[in-house]
Amino acid sequence: MKKKRTLSELQTSILGDNEENLFTNKPIEEEESENEEENEKNVAEESESDYSGLGEDEDSDSDDSMLGEEDDSDGEEVEEKEEKSSEQTQHTEKDKETSDVVAKINEKLEKQTEDNDNDTSDEEDSRNTVGNIPMQWYEDFPHIGYDLDGKKIAKPIRNNDELDKFLDKMDNPEYWKTIHDKTTGRDHVLTEEELSLVNRVQRGSFYDAKYDPHEPYVDFFTNEKMLHPINNAPAHKRSFTPSMVEKRKVGKLVHAIKMGWLKVGKSKQDDEEQIKFYDLWADVNDDKKSHSELARQKMHIPAPKPALPGHEASYNPPPEYLPSQEEIDQWKEDDPEDRKFDFIPGKYDALRRVPQYPKFIQERFARCLDLYLCPRQRKMKFNVNPDDLIPDLPKPRDLRPFPTVQALCYRGHQAMVRTISVDTTGQWLASGSDDGIVRIWEVQTARCVRELKVDEKEAIKCISWCPNASVCLLAITVDAKIIILNPYIGDRLVAQATDSLLQSYEPNEEEEEQSGSKSEKSNSLIPPWKSVETGLEYQDGYRLVITHPKAVSKVTWHAKGDYFAATVPNNSNAQVFLHQLTKRRSQNPFSKCKGAVQSVLFHPNRPFFFVATQKYVRVYNLVKQQLSKKLLSNAKWISSISIHPGGDNLIVGSYDCRLSWFDMDLSSKPYRTMRYHKRAIRACCFHRKYPLFASAGDDGSIVVSHGMVYSDLMQNPLIVPVKVLKGHKVDRNLGVLDCCFHPHQPWIFSSAADNTIRLFS
């Protein structure tokens, strides 16, 4: 057992020479053991002393020696009386000293206890010197760290299970503010100051509660006028003397002027000879500008800013902005001006994985071209009622009759049906497909009346009935041949009259000599005519065969049925041939063909001939043999043309999804351009009796429109789309390939790549 520390020991430990021991980190137990050894030595020395000399003990500060001297002085009565007065004074002085010592001891003990109670985190860290390391490393060891002397600090015993924790939580009122210190392994109860600090940190307040962030600012430097300057040093001498550096620079400039290296003034002639460059975007004062510059500045129009990128331009856009595979395929098929975006949005998980934009240089170059090449015009803003911009069109139900629903479907072809044609009576329908078979259908019943295998290797490009009702003839184009066929259907008298008409032909001697010779104007071979009179071909209906230099794409009849024209593309200057049936003659009307001919057409009433190239439609007068008019279609590639029965209006379909209506009496440019199809337009046609026209495209739809042409030349045509007919399937990116109206009824026939023919009524 350790002995209790006496008053003298406390006095010597606190107020003695080793007063700084209070501020050391030594444990109290070690100090007590050291002081005990010193006390034992002092007791041994005191037992050997005589206690007779009080003068020597007066200098000592121990109270035990003073008490011993008082006990020994009882035997000496004589000396007591003499020294009684001096001892009383000494006792009073020593009582004061002891009271002062006790007060100081109490103060320092209180400070020491406060410091021990209010240990900071730094002092806690000094107890366990492992440093800032994960305490999980000591989970498998019996100690938790090391103290300053390098001794192991044992782990506190914590065998509390979940039940003990629950009971502690229910019984201990300070459980909510108790935390576990991993460095010491003990539980610590947060004080009020620590709780207030945690609350301030959670609220985002300052660490110190006494700090006021909104205290008034004290302008201590310029608030009050100062009587004395901050620095009253006298000015340096060099501030009054000329600068030597400037003197050297001036000397160099003077020497350069003397040597002629530097010219001080420039003549006016040099300024006039120099070329003046103007900065369009520079800000110059109006006083220095001339009248022309001011006028040009007023007319200056700033360049439009490029559109800002949206969510689709992000490297990690939302999923709704990412296109599907079908949308990507559609984007690749569309023209660049029809695309919604110039790029395909993509998704990357990190910005460093985004590849380089491949069109960056092209887009910057196009932007530079737009800035200095594209003209800009200032447009005045008008307050226009939006209702005035929308034309007052009649309702579609007031424009009936027109085809609305599918009535019949003609099935039987094994390949896509490229061409169809209806005879003048409206009873028979002829069709040709890629399998080389021509089928003739009865319109009312969709029954196949006749089937002719023309050529198994070549496709039937075009088929057309003769518009003359007195004969029964069908023109078929296969490769480089045009076959005139008598199908022998319908009225037999008409079929026999047709054969008798063809057999009555007698060639002249001059025509026989010219057959097979070269045309002087066109320098090309005239297609030879071959008459079929016997054999299997005659039984199939073959009557005439005309062989051309290259493949024939289209054939079209004149309204009277005697002439028909053939289009032979890629045949240099001989791309159009005119044939006469009764005289069996052929001719090339053009010595030179300007462009690739796509289609040809006869005027229904006048001697005009329409020739459509890729971008233009030329109208020739056959009587005067000269160009009458040139129509600009504003299309990239014309696919088909059709003329109104009146002869003054023309529609032109193109592969860039545009259908243009031309009023030839009005202008050479389109009166109306319609874009109702999403893909290329393959065919267009007019109705002979009703004010209807239609267009068919690769999107699998047929757009039927009302087109009324008035006899009053001052009134413009009325064009109203009335119906979109759908029923065909798109196969291999091909939809409806051909369409034609019934000659008497408001019906329309269509053939498509799905091997079917459909009738809409």
Coordinates of N, CA and C in Angstrom, one line a residue, residues 111-196:
K111 N -6.7 23.7 -10.4 CA -6.3 23.8 -11.8 C -5.9 22.4 -12.4
Q112 N -5.2 21.7 -11.6 CA -4.8 20.4 -12.0 C -5.9 19.4 -12.3
T113 N -6.9 19.5 -11.3 CA -8.1 18.6 -11.5 C -8.9 19.1 -12.7
E114 N -9.0 20.4 -13.0 CA -9.7 20.9 -14.2 C -9.0 20.5 -15.4
D115 N -7.7 20.6 -15.4 CA -7.0 20.1 -16.6 C -7.2 18.6 -16.9
N116 N -7.2 17.9 -15.8 CA -7.4 16.4 -16.0 C -8.8 16.1 -16.4
D117 N -9.8 16.9 -15.9 CA -11.2 16.6 -16.4 C -11.4 17.1 -17.8
N118 N -10.8 18.2 -18.2 CA -11.0 18.8 -19.5 C -9.8 18.4 -20.4
D119 N -9.5 17.2 -20.6 CA -8.4 16.8 -21.5 C -8.9 17.0 -22.9
T120 N -8.0 17.5 -23.7 CA -8.2 17.8 -25.1 C -7.9 16.5 -25.9
S121 N -8.2 16.6 -27.2 CA -7.9 15.5 -28.1 C -6.5 15.2 -28.2
D122 N -5.7 16.3 -28.1 CA -4.2 16.2 -28.3 C -3.7 15.4 -27.1
E123 N -4.2 15.6 -25.8 CA -3.7 14.9 -24.7 C -4.2 13.4 -24.8
E124 N -5.3 13.2 -25.3 CA -5.8 11.8 -25.5 C -4.9 11.1 -26.5
D125 N -4.5 11.8 -27.5 CA -3.6 11.2 -28.5 C -2.2 10.9 -27.9
S126 N -1.8 11.8 -26.9 CA -0.5 11.6 -26.2 C -0.5 10.4 -25.4
R127 N -1.7 10.0 -24.8 CA -1.7 8.8 -24.0 C -1.5 7.5 -24.9
N128 N -2.2 7.5 -26.1 CA -2.0 6.4 -27.0 C -1.2 6.9 -28.2
T129 N 0.0 6.4 -28.4 CA 0.9 7.0 -29.4 C 1.0 6.2 -30.7
V130 N -0.1 5.5 -31.0 CA -0.1 4.7 -32.3 C -0.2 5.6 -33.5
G131 N -0.7 6.8 -33.3 CA -0.9 7.7 -34.5 C -2.2 7.6 -35.1
N132 N -2.3 8.2 -36.3 CA -3.6 8.2 -37.1 C -3.6 7.0 -38.0
I133 N -4.0 5.9 -37.4 CA -4.0 4.6 -38.2 C -5.3 4.0 -37.9
P134 N -5.8 3.0 -38.8 CA -7.0 2.3 -38.5 C -6.9 1.5 -37.3
M135 N -7.8 1.6 -36.3 CA -7.8 0.9 -35.1 C -8.2 -0.6 -35.3
Q136 N -8.6 -1.0 -36.5 CA -8.9 -2.4 -36.7 C -7.7 -3.3 -36.7
W137 N -6.5 -2.6 -36.9 CA -5.3 -3.4 -36.8 C -5.0 -4.1 -35.5
Y138 N -5.6 -3.5 -34.4 CA -5.4 -4.0 -33.0 C -6.6 -4.9 -32.6
E139 N -7.4 -5.3 -33.5 CA -8.6 -6.1 -33.1 C -8.1 -7.5 -32.6
D140 N -7.0 -8.1 -33.1 CA -6.6 -9.4 -32.7 C -5.5 -9.4 -31.6
F141 N -5.2 -8.2 -31.0 CA -4.2 -8.1 -30.0 C -4.9 -7.7 -28.6
P142 N -4.3 -8.1 -27.5 CA -4.9 -7.8 -26.2 C -4.7 -6.3 -25.8
H143 N -3.8 -5.6 -26.5 CA -3.6 -4.2 -26.1 C -4.2 -3.3 -27.3
I144 N -4.3 -2.0 -27.0 CA -4.9 -1.1 -27.9 C -3.9 -0.1 -28.5
G145 N -2.7 -0.1 -27.9 CA -1.6 0.9 -28.3 C -0.5 0.9 -27.3
Y146 N 0.2 2.1 -27.3 CA 1.4 2.3 -26.5 C 1.4 3.7 -26.0
D147 N 1.9 3.8 -24.7 CA 1.9 5.1 -24.1 C 3.3 5.8 -24.4
L148 N 3.6 6.9 -23.7 CA 4.8 7.7 -24.0 C 6.0 6.9 -23.7
D149 N 6.0 6.0 -22.7 CA 7.1 5.2 -22.3 C 7.3 3.9 -23.1
G150 N 6.4 3.7 -24.1 CA 6.4 2.5 -24.9 C 5.8 1.3 -24.3
K151 N 5.0 1.5 -23.2 CA 4.4 0.3 -22.6 C 3.0 0.1 -23.3
K152 N 2.6 -1.1 -23.3 CA 1.3 -1.5 -23.9 C 0.2 -1.0 -23.1
I153 N -0.9 -0.5 -23.8 CA -2.1 0.0 -23.1 C -3.1 -1.2 -23.3
A154 N -3.5 -1.8 -22.2 CA -4.4 -2.9 -22.3 C -5.8 -2.4 -22.7
K155 N -6.5 -3.3 -23.4 CA -7.9 -3.0 -23.8 C -8.8 -3.1 -22.6
P156 N -9.7 -2.2 -22.6 CA -10.8 -2.3 -21.5 C -11.7 -3.4 -21.8
I157 N -12.2 -4.0 -20.7 CA -13.1 -5.2 -20.8 C -14.5 -4.7 -21.3
R158 N -14.9 -5.1 -22.5 CA -16.2 -4.8 -23.1 C -16.8 -6.1 -23.5
N159 N -17.6 -6.7 -22.7 CA -18.3 -7.9 -23.0 C -19.8 -7.6 -23.2
N160 N -20.1 -6.4 -23.5 CA -21.6 -6.1 -23.6 C -22.1 -6.7 -24.9
D161 N -23.2 -7.5 -24.8 CA -23.8 -8.0 -26.0 C -25.0 -7.1 -26.4
E162 N -25.8 -7.6 -27.3 CA -26.9 -6.7 -27.8 C -27.9 -6.5 -26.7
L163 N -28.1 -7.5 -25.8 CA -29.1 -7.3 -24.7 C -28.6 -6.2 -23.7
D164 N -27.3 -6.3 -23.4 CA -26.8 -5.2 -22.5 C -26.9 -3.8 -23.1
K165 N -26.6 -3.8 -24.4 CA -26.7 -2.5 -25.1 C -28.1 -2.0 -25.1
F166 N -29.1 -2.9 -25.3 CA -30.5 -2.5 -25.2 C -30.9 -2.0 -23.9
L167 N -30.5 -2.7 -22.8 CA -30.8 -2.3 -21.4 C -30.1 -1.0 -21.1
D168 N -28.9 -0.8 -21.6 CA -28.2 0.5 -21.3 C -28.9 1.6 -22.1
K169 N -29.4 1.3 -23.2 CA -30.2 2.3 -24.0 C -31.5 2.7 -23.3
M170 N -32.1 1.8 -22.6 CA -33.4 2.0 -22.0 C -33.2 2.7 -20.6
D171 N -32.1 2.3 -19.9 CA -32.0 2.7 -18.5 C -31.1 4.0 -18.4
N172 N -30.1 4.1 -19.3 CA -29.1 5.2 -19.1 C -29.7 6.4 -19.8
P173 N -30.0 7.5 -19.1 CA -30.5 8.7 -19.7 C -29.5 9.4 -20.6
E174 N -28.2 9.1 -20.4 CA -27.2 9.8 -21.2 C -26.7 8.9 -22.3
Y175 N -27.5 7.9 -22.7 CA -27.0 7.0 -23.8 C -27.0 7.7 -25.1
W176 N -27.9 8.7 -25.3 CA -28.0 9.3 -26.6 C -26.8 10.2 -26.9
K177 N -26.1 10.6 -25.9 CA -24.9 11.5 -26.1 C -23.6 10.8 -25.7
T178 N -23.7 9.4 -25.7 CA -22.5 8.6 -25.4 C -21.9 8.1 -26.7
I179 N -20.6 8.3 -26.9 CA -19.9 7.8 -28.1 C -18.7 6.9 -27.6
H180 N -18.3 6.1 -28.5 CA -17.2 5.1 -28.2 C -15.9 5.7 -28.9
D181 N -14.9 5.9 -28.1 CA -13.6 6.4 -28.5 C -12.7 5.1 -28.9
K182 N -12.4 5.0 -30.2 CA -11.7 3.8 -30.6 C -10.2 3.9 -30.2
T183 N -9.6 5.1 -30.0 CA -8.2 5.2 -29.7 C -8.0 4.8 -28.2
T184 N -8.9 5.0 -27.3 CA -8.8 4.7 -25.9 C -9.6 3.4 -25.6
G185 N -10.6 3.1 -26.4 CA -11.4 1.9 -26.1 C -12.5 2.2 -25.0
R186 N -12.7 3.4 -24.7 CA -13.7 3.8 -23.7 C -14.9 4.5 -24.2
D187 N -15.9 4.6 -23.4 CA -17.1 5.4 -23.8 C -17.0 6.8 -23.3
H188 N -17.3 7.7 -24.1 CA -17.2 9.1 -23.7 C -18.5 9.8 -23.8
V189 N -18.9 10.5 -22.7 CA -20.2 11.3 -22.7 C -19.9 12.7 -23.1
L190 N -20.6 13.1 -24.2 CA -20.4 14.5 -24.7 C -20.9 15.5 -23.7
T191 N -20.1 16.5 -23.5 CA -20.5 17.6 -22.6 C -21.4 18.6 -23.4
E192 N -21.9 19.6 -22.6 CA -22.8 20.5 -23.3 C -22.1 21.4 -24.3
E193 N -20.8 21.7 -24.1 CA -20.1 22.5 -25.1 C -19.9 21.6 -26.3
E194 N -19.6 20.4 -26.2 CA -19.4 19.5 -27.3 C -20.7 19.3 -28.1
L195 N -21.8 19.2 -27.4 CA -23.1 19.0 -28.1 C -23.4 20.3 -28.9
S196 N -23.2 21.4 -28.3 CA -23.5 22.7 -29.0 C -22.6 22.8 -30.2

